[in-house]
Amino acid sequence: MASPPSAEIIDNAMFCNTVHALAYTDTHQKWLIRKHLISLHNEFSSLSPSVAMFTHNDGTMVNLLKAEGYLHISQYLPSIHVSIWIHEHYPHKPPIVQVTSNPTYPIRPNHPFVDPSGVTTSSYLHTWGPFGHDLLGLAYSLVKIFSLDHPFYFVSAPTLSHPSYMSKTDCLDQLWWMLHYDMMTLRENTNDEVEKLTILQADMSMRVDITTSIIIGLDHERVNLKQRVKEITDESDILINWLAVNKVNLSVAIGGKVEDAFECIDTYSHLALELLAEDQALEDLMYALEKALEKGVMRYEHYMKQVRSLARHQFFFRAKIERLKEPKIFKLLD
């Protein structure tokens, strides 16, 4: 039997005229609620009935009965403070269950049965019907789901009963629990994969930019090479034409010096050819010295001494070549 104070609270709330009337209007409904509350309190004495204002999600405020108190799960885990609100359309509508957290025992994130606000769901509530479901059965189902997964502590690898020893509701709760954590694992793996793919996408975009830049550079180089080929072709045509006109002079160079194939028509041309030949000879000599240094045949200090001397001579020859280009010198030589 319910304790007199609890039964008195229920009777006063149900049948006495109060300033704030409850939302229950049907007499049969009131007696059914009274019966279920007393049965609940007889089995779970820690859940005491009371009256309070409840606000629905749409903002509607109603006076409802509720059973509030602590559910004891085990001696190793803290008790859970719950509020079981009896809906105004009970038993056709299931009760509303809320878990109350505190700074010492906050609700774990991503809990399969309790959301961050404390609203609790279960297979018993989802399959609720006016027949075969009551407050006492709800309380037992809450103890089972919180034993399976405590809202304040994570209990790794709980012992699962064999399905043959479990009710349909218990099987649904365990299936729900397993699917919840499987989905969490899948979501984490998917997020990791998405993050990796995002990094790969950024890397591929950078590679595309680099490749595009290389292709543009190669296109420019191709255009330049085509232009250079055209220029060389034009120069080759000029040289071929020149060779056709100077067949006799070219035959003189066979077996002799290449310079014999070219005729200098005046003093200016003779002097320019000699200076250019000297400049080119010095250039070839400095190139040969550089190769000797690379192969280790010549010491660095000797190389520098020889290059300085040759560069000085080359400077004077090139200065003379530039002087030859001046109009006054050209006229004197002419």
Short mmCIF file of C-alpha atoms in Angstrom, two decimals:
data_model
loop_
_atom_site.label_atom_id
_atom_site.label_comp_id
_atom_site.label_asym_id
_atom_site.label_seq_id
_atom_site.Cartn_x
_atom_site.Cartn_y
_atom_site.Cartn_z
CA MET A 1 0.00 0.00 0.00
CA ALA A 2 1.13 3.51 -0.66
CA SER A 3 2.08 5.58 2.37
CA PRO A 4 -0.77 7.87 3.56
CA PRO A 5 1.05 11.11 2.64
CA SER A 6 1.59 9.93 -0.96
CA ALA A 7 -1.97 8.69 -1.40
CA GLU A 8 -3.23 11.92 0.11
CA ILE A 9 -1.19 13.98 -2.35
CA ILE A 10 -2.66 12.02 -5.26
CA ASP A 11 -6.25 12.27 -3.98
CA ASN A 12 -6.00 15.97 -3.20
CA ALA A 13 -4.53 16.69 -6.62
CA MET A 14 -7.11 14.57 -8.44
CA PHE A 15 -10.38 15.17 -6.67
CA CYS A 16 -10.15 18.31 -4.56
CA ASN A 17 -10.79 21.77 -5.92
CA THR A 18 -7.49 23.56 -6.22
CA VAL A 19 -6.44 26.94 -7.49
CA HIS A 20 -4.59 25.34 -10.40
CA ALA A 21 -6.67 22.45 -11.74
CA LEU A 22 -4.91 19.45 -13.27
CA ALA A 23 -5.13 18.78 -16.97
CA TYR A 24 -6.93 15.46 -16.42
CA THR A 25 -10.68 15.79 -17.00
CA ASP A 26 -12.01 12.24 -17.36
CA THR A 27 -12.97 10.52 -14.10
CA HIS A 28 -11.98 7.05 -15.35
CA GLN A 29 -8.61 8.47 -16.40
CA LYS A 30 -8.08 9.98 -12.93
CA TRP A 31 -8.76 6.67 -11.17
CA LEU A 32 -6.44 4.82 -13.58
CA ILE A 33 -3.64 7.34 -12.95
CA ARG A 34 -4.22 7.03 -9.20
CA LYS A 35 -3.96 3.24 -9.43
CA HIS A 36 -0.78 3.33 -11.51
CA LEU A 37 0.90 5.92 -9.28
CA ILE A 38 0.15 3.94 -6.14
CA SER A 39 1.49 0.74 -7.75
CA LEU A 40 4.64 2.58 -8.79
CA HIS A 41 5.18 4.04 -5.33
CA ASN A 42 4.66 0.65 -3.68
CA GLU A 43 7.52 -0.86 -5.72
CA PHE A 44 9.72 2.23 -5.98
CA SER A 45 9.23 4.15 -2.77
CA SER A 46 11.92 6.65 -3.78
CA LEU A 47 9.62 7.94 -6.55
CA SER A 48 7.21 10.32 -4.84
CA PRO A 49 4.15 11.87 -6.52
CA SER A 50 3.80 15.63 -6.81
CA VAL A 51 2.13 18.31 -8.92
CA ALA A 52 4.04 20.78 -11.09
CA MET A 53 3.71 22.92 -14.19
CA PHE A 54 4.94 21.29 -17.37
CA THR A 55 5.79 23.15 -20.59
CA HIS A 56 5.39 21.28 -23.89
CA ASN A 57 7.62 21.88 -26.90
CA ASP A 58 4.98 24.13 -28.46
CA GLY A 59 4.99 26.36 -25.38
CA THR A 60 1.73 25.05 -23.90
CA MET A 61 1.80 24.98 -20.08
CA VAL A 62 -0.28 22.45 -18.11
CA ASN A 63 -0.50 21.21 -14.53
CA LEU A 64 0.53 17.54 -14.42
CA LEU A 65 1.20 14.86 -11.88
CA LYS A 66 4.69 13.45 -11.80
CA ALA A 67 6.65 10.80 -9.95
CA GLU A 68 10.04 12.17 -8.97
CA GLY A 69 12.96 10.63 -7.16
CA TYR A 70 16.06 8.46 -7.49
CA LEU A 71 16.37 5.17 -9.33
CA HIS A 72 18.96 2.87 -7.76
CA ILE A 73 20.93 1.00 -10.43
CA SER A 74 23.72 -0.78 -8.55
CA GLN A 75 25.96 -0.33 -5.54
CA TYR A 76 28.86 0.65 -7.81
CA LEU A 77 27.09 3.40 -9.73
CA PRO A 78 25.35 6.57 -8.55
CA SER A 79 21.56 6.69 -8.37
CA ILE A 80 19.78 8.57 -11.14
CA HIS A 81 17.32 11.35 -10.39
CA VAL A 82 14.32 11.05 -12.74
CA SER A 83 11.01 12.83 -13.23
CA ILE A 84 8.17 10.82 -14.79
CA TRP A 85 5.53 13.27 -16.01
CA ILE A 86 2.06 11.80 -16.59
CA HIS A 87 0.77 13.17 -19.89
CA GLU A 88 -2.66 14.84 -19.93
CA HIS A 89 -3.82 12.17 -22.40
CA TYR A 90 -2.46 9.27 -20.37
CA PRO A 91 -2.66 6.27 -20.94
CA HIS A 92 -3.13 6.93 -24.67
CA LYS A 93 0.02 9.05 -24.62
CA PRO A 94 3.19 7.78 -22.91
CA PRO A 95 4.69 9.55 -19.89
CA ILE A 96 7.53 12.01 -20.35
CA VAL A 97 10.75 10.95 -18.64
CA GLN A 98 13.52 13.38 -17.75
CA VAL A 99 16.89 12.67 -16.14
CA THR A 100 18.20 15.44 -13.90
CA SER A 101 21.95 16.00 -14.04
CA ASN A 102 24.24 18.10 -11.86
CA PRO A 103 27.82 19.37 -12.03
CA THR A 104 29.04 16.29 -10.15
CA TYR A 105 27.27 13.87 -12.47
CA PRO A 106 26.70 15.42 -15.92
CA ILE A 107 24.95 13.47 -18.64
CA ARG A 108 27.40 11.76 -20.98
CA PRO A 109 27.38 13.08 -24.53
CA ASN A 110 25.95 10.87 -27.29
CA HIS A 111 24.02 8.68 -24.88
CA PRO A 112 21.69 6.27 -26.76
CA PHE A 113 18.71 6.80 -24.43
CA VAL A 114 19.20 10.25 -22.84
CA ASP A 115 19.71 13.50 -24.79
CA PRO A 116 21.75 16.43 -23.39
CA SER A 117 18.58 18.07 -21.97
CA GLY A 118 17.78 14.92 -19.99
CA VAL A 119 14.78 13.73 -22.04
CA THR A 120 14.80 9.95 -21.98
CA THR A 121 13.49 7.47 -24.52
CA SER A 122 13.34 3.70 -24.72
CA SER A 123 11.62 0.89 -26.58
CA TYR A 124 9.02 0.74 -23.80
CA LEU A 125 8.03 4.35 -24.48
CA HIS A 126 8.19 3.93 -28.26
CA THR A 127 5.88 0.92 -28.20
CA TRP A 128 3.60 2.46 -25.57
CA GLY A 129 -0.09 1.64 -25.75
CA PRO A 130 -3.10 2.09 -23.45
CA PHE A 131 -3.11 -1.63 -22.69
CA GLY A 132 -0.15 -3.60 -21.39
CA HIS A 133 1.89 -0.54 -20.43
CA ASP A 134 1.92 1.35 -17.13
CA LEU A 135 4.16 3.43 -14.88
CA LEU A 136 5.53 0.43 -13.01
CA GLY A 137 6.59 -1.32 -16.23
CA LEU A 138 8.19 1.95 -17.34
CA ALA A 139 10.22 2.18 -14.13
CA TYR A 140 11.49 -1.38 -14.56
CA SER A 141 12.44 -0.66 -18.17
CA LEU A 142 14.34 2.47 -17.07
CA VAL A 143 16.34 0.44 -14.56
CA LYS A 144 17.23 -2.05 -17.31
CA ILE A 145 18.35 0.50 -19.89
CA PHE A 146 20.36 2.44 -17.30
CA SER A 147 21.97 -0.82 -16.19
CA LEU A 148 22.85 -1.41 -19.84
CA ASP A 149 24.22 2.12 -20.30
CA HIS A 150 24.44 4.50 -17.34
CA PRO A 151 23.78 8.16 -18.28
CA PHE A 152 26.58 9.45 -16.01
CA TYR A 153 29.29 6.77 -16.33
CA PHE A 154 30.46 4.81 -19.31
CA VAL A 155 30.38 1.09 -18.50
CA SER A 156 32.49 -0.64 -21.14
CA ALA A 157 31.37 -4.00 -22.51
CA PRO A 158 28.33 -4.66 -20.29
CA THR A 159 27.20 -8.25 -19.91
CA LEU A 160 24.35 -8.87 -22.33
CA SER A 161 21.74 -11.49 -21.59
CA HIS A 162 20.90 -14.12 -24.14
CA PRO A 163 17.88 -13.09 -26.27
CA SER A 164 16.02 -16.23 -25.25
CA TYR A 165 15.89 -14.92 -21.64
CA MET A 166 14.81 -11.43 -22.58
CA SER A 167 11.51 -9.77 -23.40
CA LYS A 168 10.83 -8.21 -26.78
CA THR A 169 11.27 -4.72 -25.28
CA ASP A 170 14.61 -5.65 -23.71
CA CYS A 171 15.81 -7.06 -27.03
CA LEU A 172 14.79 -3.86 -28.79
CA ASP A 173 16.66 -1.76 -26.19
CA GLN A 174 19.83 -3.81 -26.62
CA LEU A 175 19.53 -3.66 -30.40
CA TRP A 176 18.99 0.10 -30.16
CA TRP A 177 22.03 0.40 -27.89
CA MET A 178 24.29 -1.60 -30.23
CA LEU A 179 23.09 0.23 -33.34
CA HIS A 180 23.66 3.59 -31.63
CA TYR A 181 27.33 2.89 -30.92
CA ASP A 182 27.82 1.22 -34.30
CA MET A 183 26.49 4.41 -35.91
CA MET A 184 28.78 6.54 -33.74
CA THR A 185 31.79 4.46 -34.79
CA LEU A 186 30.72 4.65 -38.42
CA ARG A 187 30.24 8.42 -38.12
CA GLU A 188 33.70 8.87 -36.59
CA ASN A 189 35.28 6.70 -39.30
CA THR A 190 33.37 8.62 -41.97
CA ASN A 191 34.50 11.96 -40.51
CA ASP A 192 38.10 10.74 -40.48
CA GLU A 193 37.77 9.58 -44.07
CA VAL A 194 36.19 12.89 -45.09
CA GLU A 195 39.01 14.78 -43.38
CA LYS A 196 41.62 12.67 -45.19
CA LEU A 197 39.83 13.17 -48.51
CA THR A 198 39.63 16.91 -47.86
CA ILE A 199 43.39 17.03 -47.28
CA LEU A 200 43.90 14.91 -50.40
CA GLN A 201 41.61 17.22 -52.38
CA ALA A 202 43.63 20.25 -51.29
CA ASP A 203 46.85 18.45 -52.24
CA MET A 204 45.41 17.46 -55.62
CA SER A 205 44.22 21.03 -56.22
CA MET A 206 47.74 22.27 -55.50
CA ARG A 207 49.15 19.66 -57.88
CA VAL A 208 46.65 20.70 -60.54
CA ASP A 209 47.78 24.32 -60.15
CA ILE A 210 51.43 23.28 -60.44
CA THR A 211 50.70 21.08 -63.46
CA THR A 212 48.69 23.84 -65.11
CA SER A 213 51.58 26.25 -64.53
CA ILE A 214 54.01 23.75 -66.05
CA ILE A 215 51.75 23.23 -69.07
CA ILE A 216 51.48 26.99 -69.60
CA GLY A 217 55.26 27.29 -69.34
CA LEU A 218 55.72 24.44 -71.82
CA ASP A 219 53.26 26.10 -74.21
CA HIS A 220 55.25 29.33 -74.04
CA GLU A 221 58.47 27.40 -74.56
CA ARG A 222 56.91 25.58 -77.53
CA VAL A 223 55.91 28.91 -79.09
CA ASN A 224 59.40 30.28 -78.51
CA LEU A 225 60.99 27.17 -79.97
CA LYS A 226 58.75 27.36 -83.05
CA GLN A 227 59.79 30.98 -83.48
CA ARG A 228 63.44 30.03 -83.03
CA VAL A 229 63.11 27.19 -85.56
CA LYS A 230 61.63 29.66 -88.03
CA GLU A 231 64.50 32.07 -87.44
CA ILE A 232 67.09 29.30 -87.86
CA THR A 233 65.34 28.11 -90.99
CA ASP A 234 65.45 31.62 -92.42
CA GLU A 235 69.12 31.93 -91.51
CA SER A 236 69.80 28.52 -93.07
CA ASP A 237 68.13 29.64 -96.28
CA ILE A 238 70.31 32.74 -96.31
CA LEU A 239 73.41 30.62 -95.70
CA ILE A 240 72.43 28.11 -98.40
CA ASN A 241 71.94 30.94 -100.85
CA TRP A 242 75.27 32.42 -99.90
CA LEU A 243 77.00 29.05 -100.32
CA ALA A 244 75.40 28.65 -103.75
CA VAL A 245 76.83 31.99 -104.86
CA ASN A 246 80.31 31.32 -103.38
CA LYS A 247 80.96 27.72 -104.52
CA VAL A 248 84.43 28.54 -105.74
CA ASN A 249 85.59 30.15 -102.55
CA LEU A 250 84.14 27.29 -100.47
CA SER A 251 86.09 24.73 -102.52
CA VAL A 252 89.29 26.59 -101.64
CA ALA A 253 88.70 25.78 -97.97
CA ILE A 254 88.57 22.04 -98.57
CA GLY A 255 91.75 20.60 -97.10
CA GLY A 256 92.81 24.03 -95.83
CA LYS A 257 91.64 26.63 -93.38
CA VAL A 258 87.96 27.50 -93.01
CA GLU A 259 88.88 31.20 -93.10
CA ASP A 260 90.12 30.74 -96.69
CA ALA A 261 86.50 30.29 -97.76
CA PHE A 262 85.74 33.89 -96.80
CA GLU A 263 87.08 36.82 -98.76
CA CYS A 264 87.76 40.05 -96.96
CA ILE A 265 87.12 42.85 -99.37
CA ASP A 266 88.85 45.64 -97.42
CA THR A 267 91.18 46.47 -94.51
CA TYR A 268 88.25 46.90 -92.11
CA SER A 269 87.00 43.38 -92.83
CA HIS A 270 90.50 41.86 -92.41
CA LEU A 271 90.99 43.59 -89.06
CA ALA A 272 87.47 42.73 -87.82
CA LEU A 273 87.93 39.07 -88.75
CA GLU A 274 91.28 38.86 -86.96
CA LEU A 275 89.89 40.50 -83.80
CA LEU A 276 86.84 38.21 -83.77
CA ALA A 277 89.08 35.20 -84.25
CA GLU A 278 91.32 36.30 -81.35
CA ASP A 279 88.24 36.87 -79.11
CA GLN A 280 86.82 33.45 -79.96
CA ALA A 281 90.18 31.78 -79.41
CA LEU A 282 90.46 33.32 -75.95
CA GLU A 283 86.89 32.22 -75.19
CA ASP A 284 87.71 28.65 -76.19
CA LEU A 285 90.88 28.69 -74.12
CA MET A 286 89.05 29.88 -70.98
CA TYR A 287 86.45 27.14 -71.53
CA ALA A 288 89.23 24.54 -71.75
CA LEU A 289 90.76 25.87 -68.51
CA GLU A 290 87.37 25.62 -66.77
CA LYS A 291 87.05 21.97 -67.79
CA ALA A 292 90.59 21.30 -66.57
CA LEU A 293 89.68 22.81 -63.20
CA GLU A 294 86.55 20.63 -62.98
CA LYS A 295 88.57 17.49 -63.68
CA GLY A 296 91.20 18.44 -61.11
CA VAL A 297 94.00 18.78 -63.64
CA MET A 298 94.66 22.41 -62.70
CA ARG A 299 94.80 24.02 -59.28
CA TYR A 300 92.35 26.76 -58.48
CA GLU A 301 94.94 29.54 -57.95
CA HIS A 302 96.62 28.77 -61.27
CA TYR A 303 93.22 28.73 -62.95
CA MET A 304 92.32 32.15 -61.54
CA LYS A 305 95.69 33.61 -62.58
CA GLN A 306 95.35 32.38 -66.15
CA VAL A 307 91.69 33.46 -66.46
CA ARG A 308 92.49 36.98 -65.21
CA SER A 309 95.26 37.32 -67.79
CA LEU A 310 93.14 35.95 -70.63
CA ALA A 311 90.12 38.06 -69.63
CA ARG A 312 92.33 41.18 -69.73
CA HIS A 313 93.44 40.36 -73.26
CA GLN A 314 89.87 39.53 -74.29
CA PHE A 315 88.70 42.88 -72.94
CA PHE A 316 91.20 44.74 -75.14
CA PHE A 317 90.23 42.75 -78.24
CA ARG A 318 86.52 43.42 -77.66
CA ALA A 319 87.25 47.09 -77.04
CA LYS A 320 89.02 47.23 -80.43
CA ILE A 321 86.01 45.54 -82.06
CA GLU A 322 83.72 48.19 -80.58
CA ARG A 323 86.08 50.91 -81.78
CA LEU A 324 85.90 49.53 -85.31
CA LYS A 325 82.15 50.15 -85.27
CA GLU A 326 82.66 53.88 -84.83
CA PRO A 327 82.06 55.87 -88.08
CA LYS A 328 85.37 57.81 -87.85
CA ILE A 329 87.51 54.67 -87.56
CA PHE A 330 85.54 53.06 -90.35
CA LYS A 331 86.21 56.02 -92.67
CA LEU A 332 89.95 56.07 -91.83
CA LEU A 333 90.29 52.37 -92.59
CA ASP A 334 88.26 52.77 -95.71
#
